PDB file of N, CA, C and O in Angstrom:
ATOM      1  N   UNK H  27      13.148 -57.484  83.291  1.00 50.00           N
ATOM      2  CA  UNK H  27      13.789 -56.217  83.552  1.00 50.00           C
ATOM      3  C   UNK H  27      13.491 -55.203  82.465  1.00 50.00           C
ATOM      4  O   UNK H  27      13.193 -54.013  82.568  1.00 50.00           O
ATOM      5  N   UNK H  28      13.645 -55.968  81.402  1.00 52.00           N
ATOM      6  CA  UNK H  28      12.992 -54.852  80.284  1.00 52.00           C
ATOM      7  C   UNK H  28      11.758 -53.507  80.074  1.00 52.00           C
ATOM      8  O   UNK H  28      11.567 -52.346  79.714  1.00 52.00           O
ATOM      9  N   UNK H  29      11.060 -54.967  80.714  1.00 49.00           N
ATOM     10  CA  UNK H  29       9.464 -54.203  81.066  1.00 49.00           C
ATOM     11  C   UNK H  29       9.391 -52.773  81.910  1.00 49.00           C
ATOM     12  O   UNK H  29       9.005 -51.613  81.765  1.00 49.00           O
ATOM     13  N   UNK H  30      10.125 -53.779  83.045  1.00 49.00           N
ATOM     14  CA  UNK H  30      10.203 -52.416  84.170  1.00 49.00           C
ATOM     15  C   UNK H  30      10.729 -51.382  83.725  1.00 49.00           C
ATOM     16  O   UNK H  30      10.282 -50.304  84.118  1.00 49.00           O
ATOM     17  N   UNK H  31      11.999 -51.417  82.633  1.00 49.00           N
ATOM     18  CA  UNK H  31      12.302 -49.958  82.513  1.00 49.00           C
ATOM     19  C   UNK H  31      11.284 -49.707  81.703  1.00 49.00           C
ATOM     20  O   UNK H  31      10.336 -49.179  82.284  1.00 49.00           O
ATOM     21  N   UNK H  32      11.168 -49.858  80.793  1.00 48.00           N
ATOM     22  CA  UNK H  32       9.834 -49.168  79.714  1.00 48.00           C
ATOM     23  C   UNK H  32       8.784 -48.822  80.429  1.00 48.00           C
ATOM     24  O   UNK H  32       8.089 -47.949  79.908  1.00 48.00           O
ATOM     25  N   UNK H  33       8.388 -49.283  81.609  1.00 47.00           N
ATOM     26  CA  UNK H  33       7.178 -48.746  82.563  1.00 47.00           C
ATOM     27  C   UNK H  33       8.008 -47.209  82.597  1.00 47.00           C
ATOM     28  O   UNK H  33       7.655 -46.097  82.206  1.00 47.00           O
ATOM     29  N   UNK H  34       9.308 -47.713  83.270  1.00 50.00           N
ATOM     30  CA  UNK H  34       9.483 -46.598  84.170  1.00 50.00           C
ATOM     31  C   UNK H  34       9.900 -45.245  83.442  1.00 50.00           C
ATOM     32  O   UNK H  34       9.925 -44.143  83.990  1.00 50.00           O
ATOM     33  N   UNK H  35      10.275 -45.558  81.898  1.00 51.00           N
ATOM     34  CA  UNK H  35      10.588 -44.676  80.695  1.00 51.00           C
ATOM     35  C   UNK H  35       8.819 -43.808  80.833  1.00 51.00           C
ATOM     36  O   UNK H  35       8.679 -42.589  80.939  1.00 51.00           O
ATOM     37  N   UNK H  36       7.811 -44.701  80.798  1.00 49.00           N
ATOM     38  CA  UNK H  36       6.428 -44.070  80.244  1.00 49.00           C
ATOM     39  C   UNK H  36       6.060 -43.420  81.457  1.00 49.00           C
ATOM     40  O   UNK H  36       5.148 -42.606  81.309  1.00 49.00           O
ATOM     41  N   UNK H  37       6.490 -43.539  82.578  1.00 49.00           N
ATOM     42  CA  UNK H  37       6.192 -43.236  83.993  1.00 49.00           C
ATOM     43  C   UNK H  37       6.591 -41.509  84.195  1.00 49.00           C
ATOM     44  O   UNK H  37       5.969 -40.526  84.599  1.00 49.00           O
ATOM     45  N   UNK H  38       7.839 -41.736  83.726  1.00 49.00           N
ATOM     46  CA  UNK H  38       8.862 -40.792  83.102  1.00 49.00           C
ATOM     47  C   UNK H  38       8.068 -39.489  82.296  1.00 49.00           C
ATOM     48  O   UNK H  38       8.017 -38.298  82.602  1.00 49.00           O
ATOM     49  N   UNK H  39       7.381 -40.350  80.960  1.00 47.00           N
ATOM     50  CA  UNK H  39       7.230 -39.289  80.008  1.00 47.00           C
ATOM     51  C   UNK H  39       5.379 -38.902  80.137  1.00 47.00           C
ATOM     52  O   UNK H  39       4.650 -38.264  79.377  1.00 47.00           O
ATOM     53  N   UNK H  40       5.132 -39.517  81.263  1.00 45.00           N
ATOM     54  CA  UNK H  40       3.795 -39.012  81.602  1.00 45.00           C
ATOM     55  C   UNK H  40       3.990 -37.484  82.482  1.00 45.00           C
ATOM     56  O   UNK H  40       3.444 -36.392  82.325  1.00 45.00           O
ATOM     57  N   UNK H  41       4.869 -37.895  83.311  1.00 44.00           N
ATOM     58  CA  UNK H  41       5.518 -36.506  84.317  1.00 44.00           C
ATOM     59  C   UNK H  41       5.507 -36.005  83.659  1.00 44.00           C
ATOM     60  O   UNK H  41       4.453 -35.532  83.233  1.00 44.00           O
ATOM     61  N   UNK H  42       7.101 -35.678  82.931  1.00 42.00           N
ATOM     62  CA  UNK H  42       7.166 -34.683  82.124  1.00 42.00           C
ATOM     63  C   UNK H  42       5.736 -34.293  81.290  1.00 42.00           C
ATOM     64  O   UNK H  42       5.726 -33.091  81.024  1.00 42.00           O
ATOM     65  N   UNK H  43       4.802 -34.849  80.920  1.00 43.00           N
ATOM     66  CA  UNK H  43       3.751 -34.184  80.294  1.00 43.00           C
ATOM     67  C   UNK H  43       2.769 -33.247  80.922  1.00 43.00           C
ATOM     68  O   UNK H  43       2.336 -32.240  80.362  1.00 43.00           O
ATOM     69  N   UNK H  44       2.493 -33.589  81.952  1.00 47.00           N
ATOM     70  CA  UNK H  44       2.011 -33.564  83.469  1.00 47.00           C
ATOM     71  C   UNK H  44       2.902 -31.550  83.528  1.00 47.00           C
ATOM     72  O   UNK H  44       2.257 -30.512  83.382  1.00 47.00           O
ATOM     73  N   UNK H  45       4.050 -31.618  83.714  1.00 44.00           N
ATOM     74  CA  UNK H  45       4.337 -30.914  83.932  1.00 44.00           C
ATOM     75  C   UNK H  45       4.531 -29.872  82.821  1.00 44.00           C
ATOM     76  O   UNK H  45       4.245 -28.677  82.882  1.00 44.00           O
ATOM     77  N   UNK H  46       5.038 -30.505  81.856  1.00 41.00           N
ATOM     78  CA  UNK H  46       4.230 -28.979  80.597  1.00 41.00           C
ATOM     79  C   UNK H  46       3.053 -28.818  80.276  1.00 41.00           C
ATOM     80  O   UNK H  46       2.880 -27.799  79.607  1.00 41.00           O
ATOM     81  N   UNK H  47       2.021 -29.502  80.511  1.00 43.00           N
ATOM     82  CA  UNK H  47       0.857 -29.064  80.623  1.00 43.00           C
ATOM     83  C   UNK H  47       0.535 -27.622  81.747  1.00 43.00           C
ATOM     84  O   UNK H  47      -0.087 -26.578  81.546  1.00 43.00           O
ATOM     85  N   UNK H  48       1.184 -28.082  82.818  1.00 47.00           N
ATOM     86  CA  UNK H  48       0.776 -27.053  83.796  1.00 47.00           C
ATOM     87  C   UNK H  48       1.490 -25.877  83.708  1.00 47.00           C
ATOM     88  O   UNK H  48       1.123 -24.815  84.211  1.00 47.00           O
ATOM     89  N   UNK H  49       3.037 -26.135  82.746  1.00 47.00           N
ATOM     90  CA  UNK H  49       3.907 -24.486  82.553  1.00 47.00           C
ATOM     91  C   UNK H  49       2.803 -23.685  81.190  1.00 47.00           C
ATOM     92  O   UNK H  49       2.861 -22.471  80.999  1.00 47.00           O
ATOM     93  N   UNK H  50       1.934 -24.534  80.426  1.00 47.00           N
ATOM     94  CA  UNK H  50       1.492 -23.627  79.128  1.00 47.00           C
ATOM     95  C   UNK H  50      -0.127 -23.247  79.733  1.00 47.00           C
ATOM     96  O   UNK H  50      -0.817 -22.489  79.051  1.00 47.00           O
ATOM     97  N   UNK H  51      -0.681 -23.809  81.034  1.00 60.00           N
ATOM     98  CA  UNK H  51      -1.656 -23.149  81.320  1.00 60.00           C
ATOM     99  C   UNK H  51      -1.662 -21.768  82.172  1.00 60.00           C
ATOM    100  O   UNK H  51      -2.723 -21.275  82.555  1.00 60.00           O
ATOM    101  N   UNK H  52      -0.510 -21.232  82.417  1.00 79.00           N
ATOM    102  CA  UNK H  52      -0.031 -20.250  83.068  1.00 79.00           C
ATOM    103  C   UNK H  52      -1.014 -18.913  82.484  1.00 79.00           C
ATOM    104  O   UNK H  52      -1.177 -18.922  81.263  1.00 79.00           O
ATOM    105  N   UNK H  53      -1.575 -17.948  83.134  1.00 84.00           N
ATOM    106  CA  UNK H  53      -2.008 -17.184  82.480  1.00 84.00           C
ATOM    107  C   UNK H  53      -1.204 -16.159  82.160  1.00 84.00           C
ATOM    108  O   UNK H  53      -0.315 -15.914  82.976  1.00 84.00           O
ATOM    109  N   UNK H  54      -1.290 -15.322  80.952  1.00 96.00           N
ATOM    110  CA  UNK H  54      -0.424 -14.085  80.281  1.00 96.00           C
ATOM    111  C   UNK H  54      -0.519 -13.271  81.148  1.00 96.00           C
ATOM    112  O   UNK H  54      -1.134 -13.643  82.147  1.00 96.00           O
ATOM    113  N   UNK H  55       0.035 -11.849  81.137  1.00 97.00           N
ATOM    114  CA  UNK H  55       0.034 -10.943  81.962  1.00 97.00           C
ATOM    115  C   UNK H  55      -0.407  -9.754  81.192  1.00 97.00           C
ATOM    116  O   UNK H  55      -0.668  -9.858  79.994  1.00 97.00           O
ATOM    117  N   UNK H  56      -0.470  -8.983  81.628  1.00 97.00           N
ATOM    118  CA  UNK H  56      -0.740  -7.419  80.370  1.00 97.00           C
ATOM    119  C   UNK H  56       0.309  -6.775  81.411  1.00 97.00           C
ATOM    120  O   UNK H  56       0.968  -7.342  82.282  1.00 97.00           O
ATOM    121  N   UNK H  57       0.261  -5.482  81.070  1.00 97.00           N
ATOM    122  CA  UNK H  57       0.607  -4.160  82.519  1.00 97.00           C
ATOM    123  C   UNK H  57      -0.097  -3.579  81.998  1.00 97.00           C
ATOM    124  O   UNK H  57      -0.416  -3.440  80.817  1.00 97.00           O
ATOM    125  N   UNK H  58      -0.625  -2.874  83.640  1.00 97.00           N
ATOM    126  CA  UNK H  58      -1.845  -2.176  84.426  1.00 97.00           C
ATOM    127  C   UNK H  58      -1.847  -1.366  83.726  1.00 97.00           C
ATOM    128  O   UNK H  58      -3.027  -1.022  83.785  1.00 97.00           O
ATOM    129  N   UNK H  59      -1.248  -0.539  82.832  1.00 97.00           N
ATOM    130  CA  UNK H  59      -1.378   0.463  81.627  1.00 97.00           C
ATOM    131  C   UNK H  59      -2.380  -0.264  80.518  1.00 97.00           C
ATOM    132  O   UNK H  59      -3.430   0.366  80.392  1.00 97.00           O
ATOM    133  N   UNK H  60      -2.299  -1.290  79.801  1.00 97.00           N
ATOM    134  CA  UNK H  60      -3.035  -1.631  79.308  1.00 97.00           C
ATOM    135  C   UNK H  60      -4.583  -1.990  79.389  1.00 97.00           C
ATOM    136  O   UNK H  60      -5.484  -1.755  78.585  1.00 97.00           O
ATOM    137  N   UNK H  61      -4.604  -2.807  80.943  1.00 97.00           N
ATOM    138  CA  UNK H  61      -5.577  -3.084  81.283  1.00 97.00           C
ATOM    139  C   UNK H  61      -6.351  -1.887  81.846  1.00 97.00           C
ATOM    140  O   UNK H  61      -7.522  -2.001  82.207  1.00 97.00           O
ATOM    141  N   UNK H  62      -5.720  -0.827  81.907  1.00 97.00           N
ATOM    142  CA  UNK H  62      -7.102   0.303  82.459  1.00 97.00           C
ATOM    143  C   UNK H  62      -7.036   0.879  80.994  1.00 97.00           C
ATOM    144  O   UNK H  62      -8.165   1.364  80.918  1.00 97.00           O
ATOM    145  N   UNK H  63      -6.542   1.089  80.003  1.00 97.00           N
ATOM    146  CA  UNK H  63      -7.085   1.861  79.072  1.00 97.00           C
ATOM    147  C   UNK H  63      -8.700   0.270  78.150  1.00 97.00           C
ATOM    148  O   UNK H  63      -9.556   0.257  77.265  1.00 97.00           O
ATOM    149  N   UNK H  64      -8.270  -0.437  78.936  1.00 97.00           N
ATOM    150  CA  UNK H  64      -9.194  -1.561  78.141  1.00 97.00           C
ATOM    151  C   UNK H  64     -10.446  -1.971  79.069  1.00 97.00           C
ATOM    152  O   UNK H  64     -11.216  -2.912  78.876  1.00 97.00           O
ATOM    153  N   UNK H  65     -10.458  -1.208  79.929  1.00 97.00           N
ATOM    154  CA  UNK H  65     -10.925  -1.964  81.508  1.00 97.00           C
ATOM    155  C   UNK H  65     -12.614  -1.740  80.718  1.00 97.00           C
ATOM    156  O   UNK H  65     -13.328  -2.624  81.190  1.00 97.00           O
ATOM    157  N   UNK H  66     -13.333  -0.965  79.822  1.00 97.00           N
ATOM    158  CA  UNK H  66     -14.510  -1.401  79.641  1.00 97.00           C
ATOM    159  C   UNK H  66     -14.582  -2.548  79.017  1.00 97.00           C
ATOM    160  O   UNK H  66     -15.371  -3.354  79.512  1.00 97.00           O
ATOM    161  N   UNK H  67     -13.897  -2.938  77.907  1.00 97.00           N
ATOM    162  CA  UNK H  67     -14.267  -4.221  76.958  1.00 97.00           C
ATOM    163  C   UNK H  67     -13.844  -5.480  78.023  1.00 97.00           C
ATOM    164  O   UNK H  67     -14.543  -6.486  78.144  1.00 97.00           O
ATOM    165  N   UNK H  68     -12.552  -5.248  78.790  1.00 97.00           N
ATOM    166  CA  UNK H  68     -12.145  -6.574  79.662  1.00 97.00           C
ATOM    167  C   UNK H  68     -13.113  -6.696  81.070  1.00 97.00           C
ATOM    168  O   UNK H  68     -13.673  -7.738  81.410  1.00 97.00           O
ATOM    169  N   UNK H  69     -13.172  -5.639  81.676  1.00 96.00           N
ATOM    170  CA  UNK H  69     -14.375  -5.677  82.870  1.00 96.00           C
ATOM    171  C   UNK H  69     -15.786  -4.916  82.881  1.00 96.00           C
ATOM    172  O   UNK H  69     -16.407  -4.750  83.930  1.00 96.00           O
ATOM    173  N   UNK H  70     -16.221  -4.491  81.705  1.00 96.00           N
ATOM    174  CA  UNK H  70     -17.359  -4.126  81.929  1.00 96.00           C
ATOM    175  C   UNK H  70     -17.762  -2.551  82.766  1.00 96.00           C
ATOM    176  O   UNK H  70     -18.871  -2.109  83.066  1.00 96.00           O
ATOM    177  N   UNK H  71     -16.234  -1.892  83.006  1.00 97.00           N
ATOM    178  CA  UNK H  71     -16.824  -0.687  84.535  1.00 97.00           C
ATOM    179  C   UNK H  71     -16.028   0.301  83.585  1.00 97.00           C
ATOM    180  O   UNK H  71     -15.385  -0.107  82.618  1.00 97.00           O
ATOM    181  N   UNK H  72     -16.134   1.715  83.966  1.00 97.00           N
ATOM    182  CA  UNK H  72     -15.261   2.946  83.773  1.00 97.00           C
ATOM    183  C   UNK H  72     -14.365   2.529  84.446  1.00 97.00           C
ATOM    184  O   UNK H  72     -14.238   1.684  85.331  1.00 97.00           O
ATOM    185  N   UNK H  73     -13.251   3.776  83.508  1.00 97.00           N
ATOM    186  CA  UNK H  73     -12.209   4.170  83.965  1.00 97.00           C
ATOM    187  C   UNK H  73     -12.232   4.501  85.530  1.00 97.00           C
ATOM    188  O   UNK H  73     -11.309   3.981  86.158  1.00 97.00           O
ATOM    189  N   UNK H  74     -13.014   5.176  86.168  1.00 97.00           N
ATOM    190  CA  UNK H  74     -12.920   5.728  87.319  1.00 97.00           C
ATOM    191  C   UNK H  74     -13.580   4.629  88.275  1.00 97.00           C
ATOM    192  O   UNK H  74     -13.312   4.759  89.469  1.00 97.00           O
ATOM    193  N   UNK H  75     -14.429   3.535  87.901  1.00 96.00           N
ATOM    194  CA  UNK H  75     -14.163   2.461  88.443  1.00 96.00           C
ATOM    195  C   UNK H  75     -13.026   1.839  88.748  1.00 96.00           C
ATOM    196  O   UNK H  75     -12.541   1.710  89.871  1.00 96.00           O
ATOM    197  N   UNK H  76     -12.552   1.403  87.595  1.00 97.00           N
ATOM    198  CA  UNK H  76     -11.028   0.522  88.066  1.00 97.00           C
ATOM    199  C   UNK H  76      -9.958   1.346  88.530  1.00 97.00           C
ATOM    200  O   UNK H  76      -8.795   0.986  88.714  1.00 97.00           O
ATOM    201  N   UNK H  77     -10.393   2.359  88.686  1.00 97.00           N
ATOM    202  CA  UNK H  77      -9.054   2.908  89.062  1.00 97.00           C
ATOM    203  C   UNK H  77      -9.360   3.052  90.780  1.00 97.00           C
ATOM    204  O   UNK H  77      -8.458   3.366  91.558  1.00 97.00           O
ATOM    205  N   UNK H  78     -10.920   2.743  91.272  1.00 96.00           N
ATOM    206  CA  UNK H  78     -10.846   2.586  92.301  1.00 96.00           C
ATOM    207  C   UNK H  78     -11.044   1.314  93.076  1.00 96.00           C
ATOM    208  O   UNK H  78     -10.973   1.092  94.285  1.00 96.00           O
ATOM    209  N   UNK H  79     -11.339   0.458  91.943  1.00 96.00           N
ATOM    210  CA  UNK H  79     -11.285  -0.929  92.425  1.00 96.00           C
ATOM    211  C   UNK H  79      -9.407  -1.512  92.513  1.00 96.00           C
ATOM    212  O   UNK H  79      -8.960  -2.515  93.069  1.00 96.00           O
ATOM    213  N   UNK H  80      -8.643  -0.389  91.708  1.00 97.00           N
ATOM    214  CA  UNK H  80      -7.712  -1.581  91.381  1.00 97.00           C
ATOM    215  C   UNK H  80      -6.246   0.006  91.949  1.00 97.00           C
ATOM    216  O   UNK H  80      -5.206   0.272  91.347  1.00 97.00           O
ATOM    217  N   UNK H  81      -6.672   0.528  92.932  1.00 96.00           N
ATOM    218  CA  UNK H  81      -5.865   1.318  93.604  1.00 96.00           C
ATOM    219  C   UNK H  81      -4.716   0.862  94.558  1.00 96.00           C
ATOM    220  O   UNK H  81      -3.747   1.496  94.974  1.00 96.00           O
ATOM    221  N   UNK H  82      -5.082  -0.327  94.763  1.00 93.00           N
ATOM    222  CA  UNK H  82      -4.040  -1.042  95.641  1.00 93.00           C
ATOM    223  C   UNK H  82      -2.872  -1.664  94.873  1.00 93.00           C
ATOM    224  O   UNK H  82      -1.889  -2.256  95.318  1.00 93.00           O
ATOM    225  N   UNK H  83      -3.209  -1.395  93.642  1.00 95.00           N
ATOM    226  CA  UNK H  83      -2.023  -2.252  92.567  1.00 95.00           C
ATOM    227  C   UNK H  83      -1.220  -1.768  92.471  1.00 95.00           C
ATOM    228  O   UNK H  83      -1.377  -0.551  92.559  1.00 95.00           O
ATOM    229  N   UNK H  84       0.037  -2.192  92.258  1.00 95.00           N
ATOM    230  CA  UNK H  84       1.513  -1.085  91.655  1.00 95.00           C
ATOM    231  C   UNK H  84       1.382  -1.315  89.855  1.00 95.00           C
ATOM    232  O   UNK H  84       1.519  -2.232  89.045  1.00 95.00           O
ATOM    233  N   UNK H  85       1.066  -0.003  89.860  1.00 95.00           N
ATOM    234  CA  UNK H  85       0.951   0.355  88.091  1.00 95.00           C
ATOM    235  C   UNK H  85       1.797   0.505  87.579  1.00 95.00           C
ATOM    236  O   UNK H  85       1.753   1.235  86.589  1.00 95.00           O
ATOM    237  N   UNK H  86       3.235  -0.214  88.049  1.00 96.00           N
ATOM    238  CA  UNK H  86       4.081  -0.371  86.999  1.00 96.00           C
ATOM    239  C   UNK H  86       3.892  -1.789  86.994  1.00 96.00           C
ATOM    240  O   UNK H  86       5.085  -1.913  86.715  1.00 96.00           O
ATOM    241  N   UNK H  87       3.507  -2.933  87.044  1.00 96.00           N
ATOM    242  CA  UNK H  87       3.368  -4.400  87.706  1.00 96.00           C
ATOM    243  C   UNK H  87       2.248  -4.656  86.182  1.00 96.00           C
ATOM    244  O   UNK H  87       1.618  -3.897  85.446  1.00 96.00           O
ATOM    245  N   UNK H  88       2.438  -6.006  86.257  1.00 97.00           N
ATOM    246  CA  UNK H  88       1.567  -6.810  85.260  1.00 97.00           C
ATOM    247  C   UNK H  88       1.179  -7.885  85.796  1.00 97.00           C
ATOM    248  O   UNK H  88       1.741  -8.654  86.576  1.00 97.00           O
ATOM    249  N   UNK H  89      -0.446  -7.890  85.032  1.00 97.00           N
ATOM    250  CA  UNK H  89      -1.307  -8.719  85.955  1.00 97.00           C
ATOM    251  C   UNK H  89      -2.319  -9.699  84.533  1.00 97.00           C
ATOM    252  O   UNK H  89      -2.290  -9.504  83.317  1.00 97.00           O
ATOM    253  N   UNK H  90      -2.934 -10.493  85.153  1.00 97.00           N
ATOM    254  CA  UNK H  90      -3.521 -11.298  84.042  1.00 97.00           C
ATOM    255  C   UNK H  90      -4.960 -10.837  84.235  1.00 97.00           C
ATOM    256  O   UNK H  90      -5.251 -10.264  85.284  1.00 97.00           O
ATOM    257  N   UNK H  91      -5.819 -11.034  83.359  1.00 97.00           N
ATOM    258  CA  UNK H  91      -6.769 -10.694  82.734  1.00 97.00           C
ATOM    259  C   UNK H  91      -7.741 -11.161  83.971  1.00 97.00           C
ATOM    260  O   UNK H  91      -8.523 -10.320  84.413  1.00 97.00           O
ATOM    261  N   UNK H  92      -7.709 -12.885  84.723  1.00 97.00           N
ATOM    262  CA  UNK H  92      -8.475 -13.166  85.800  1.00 97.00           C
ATOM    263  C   UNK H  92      -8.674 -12.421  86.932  1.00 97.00           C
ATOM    264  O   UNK H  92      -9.708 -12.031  87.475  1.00 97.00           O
ATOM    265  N   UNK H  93      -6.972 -12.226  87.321  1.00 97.00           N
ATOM    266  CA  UNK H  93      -6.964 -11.673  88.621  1.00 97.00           C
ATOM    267  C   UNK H  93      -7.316 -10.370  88.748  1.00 97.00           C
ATOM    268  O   UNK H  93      -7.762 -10.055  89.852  1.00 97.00           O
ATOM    269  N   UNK H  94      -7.235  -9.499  87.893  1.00 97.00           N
ATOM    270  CA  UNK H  94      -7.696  -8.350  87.662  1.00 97.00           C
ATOM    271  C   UNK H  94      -8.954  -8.587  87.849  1.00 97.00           C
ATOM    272  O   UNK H  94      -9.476  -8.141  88.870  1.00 97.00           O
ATOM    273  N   UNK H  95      -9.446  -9.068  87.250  1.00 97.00           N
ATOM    274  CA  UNK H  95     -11.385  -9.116  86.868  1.00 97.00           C
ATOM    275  C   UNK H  95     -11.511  -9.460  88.778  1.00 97.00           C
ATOM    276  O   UNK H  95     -12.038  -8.679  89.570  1.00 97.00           O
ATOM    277  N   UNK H  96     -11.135 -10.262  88.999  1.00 97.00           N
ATOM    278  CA  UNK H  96     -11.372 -10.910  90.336  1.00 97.00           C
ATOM    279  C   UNK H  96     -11.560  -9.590  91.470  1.00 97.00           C
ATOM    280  O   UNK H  96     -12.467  -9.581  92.302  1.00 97.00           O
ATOM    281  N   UNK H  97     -10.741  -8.715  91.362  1.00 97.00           N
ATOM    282  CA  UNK H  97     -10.397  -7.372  92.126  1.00 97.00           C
ATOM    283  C   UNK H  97     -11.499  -6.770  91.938  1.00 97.00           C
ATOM    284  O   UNK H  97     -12.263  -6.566  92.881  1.00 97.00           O
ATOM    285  N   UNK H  98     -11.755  -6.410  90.789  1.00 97.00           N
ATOM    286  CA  UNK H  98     -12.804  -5.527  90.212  1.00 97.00           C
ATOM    287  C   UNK H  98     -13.798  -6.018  90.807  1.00 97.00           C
ATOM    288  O   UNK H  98     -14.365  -5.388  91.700  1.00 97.00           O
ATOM    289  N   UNK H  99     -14.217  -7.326  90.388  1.00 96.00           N
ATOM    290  CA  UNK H  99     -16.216  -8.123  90.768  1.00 96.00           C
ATOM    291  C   UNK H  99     -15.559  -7.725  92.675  1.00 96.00           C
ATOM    292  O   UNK H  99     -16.186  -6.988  93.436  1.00 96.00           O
ATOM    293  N   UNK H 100     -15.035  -8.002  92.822  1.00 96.00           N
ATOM    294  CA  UNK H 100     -15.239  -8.010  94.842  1.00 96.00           C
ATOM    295  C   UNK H 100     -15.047  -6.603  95.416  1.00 96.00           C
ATOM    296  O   UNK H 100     -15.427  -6.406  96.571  1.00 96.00           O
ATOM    297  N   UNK H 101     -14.287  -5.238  94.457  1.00 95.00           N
ATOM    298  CA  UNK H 101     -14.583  -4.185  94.947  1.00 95.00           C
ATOM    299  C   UNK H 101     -16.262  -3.800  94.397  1.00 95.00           C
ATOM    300  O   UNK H 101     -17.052  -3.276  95.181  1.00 95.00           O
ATOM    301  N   UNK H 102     -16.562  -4.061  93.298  1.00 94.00           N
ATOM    302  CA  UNK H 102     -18.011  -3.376  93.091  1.00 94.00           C
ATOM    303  C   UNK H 102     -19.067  -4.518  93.606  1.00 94.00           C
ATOM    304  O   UNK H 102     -20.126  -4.524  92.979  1.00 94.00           O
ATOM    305  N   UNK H 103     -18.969  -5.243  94.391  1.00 94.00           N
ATOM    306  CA  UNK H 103     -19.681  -6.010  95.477  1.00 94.00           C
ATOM    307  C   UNK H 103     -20.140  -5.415  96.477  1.00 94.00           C
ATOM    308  O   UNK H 103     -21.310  -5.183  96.783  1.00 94.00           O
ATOM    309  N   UNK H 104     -18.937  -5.104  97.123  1.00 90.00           N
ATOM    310  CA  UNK H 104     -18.870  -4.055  98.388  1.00 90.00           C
ATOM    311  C   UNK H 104     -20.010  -3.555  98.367  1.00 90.00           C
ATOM    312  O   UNK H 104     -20.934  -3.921  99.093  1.00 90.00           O
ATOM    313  N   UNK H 105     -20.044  -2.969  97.815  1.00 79.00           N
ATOM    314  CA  UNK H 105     -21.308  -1.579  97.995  1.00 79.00           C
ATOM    315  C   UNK H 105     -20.571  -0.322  98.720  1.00 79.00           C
ATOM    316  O   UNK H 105     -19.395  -0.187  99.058  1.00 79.00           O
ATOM    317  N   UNK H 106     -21.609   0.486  98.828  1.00 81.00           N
ATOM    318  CA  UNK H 106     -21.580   1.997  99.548  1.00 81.00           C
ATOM    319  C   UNK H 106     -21.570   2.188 100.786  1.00 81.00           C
ATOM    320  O   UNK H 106     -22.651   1.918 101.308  1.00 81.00           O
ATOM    321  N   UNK H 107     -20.753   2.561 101.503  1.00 78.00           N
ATOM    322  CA  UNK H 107     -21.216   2.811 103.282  1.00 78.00           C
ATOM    323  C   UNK H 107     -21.839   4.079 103.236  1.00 78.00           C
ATOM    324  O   UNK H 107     -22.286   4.584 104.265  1.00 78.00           O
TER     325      UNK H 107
END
């Protein structure tokens, strides 16, 4: 009986690891104020790029550095009609 609990203690403290691992990979956020005054060094485009790649956003809202970028690469994909 011993055993089993000590399995079930390590069973235990693997979860829990399991699961703070996945709360500290969370990505940060900025707000959209930041990220357009930064949008050349973080995405590479003008101002008047992101502001038309990333027009659908609510600019009071905070967003992480990926998902942003993500918006940006698939509006300047598009192309021109």
């Amino acid at each position: 009986m011993a055993t089993r609990k000590k399995t079930a203690d390590a069973e235990d403290a693997n979860v829990t690891a399991e699961v703070t691992a996945e709360e500290t990979t969370e990505e940060k956020t900025y707000p959209f104020s930041n990220l357009a005054k930064n949008c050349r060094a973080l995405f590479g485009v003008s101002s008047c790029t992101f502001a038309g790649a990333t027009a659908g956003l609510d600019t009071s809202g905070s967003y992480s550095v990926e998902y942003v970028k993500g918006i940006v690469d698939k509006w300047c994909r598009k192309g021109v009609k």
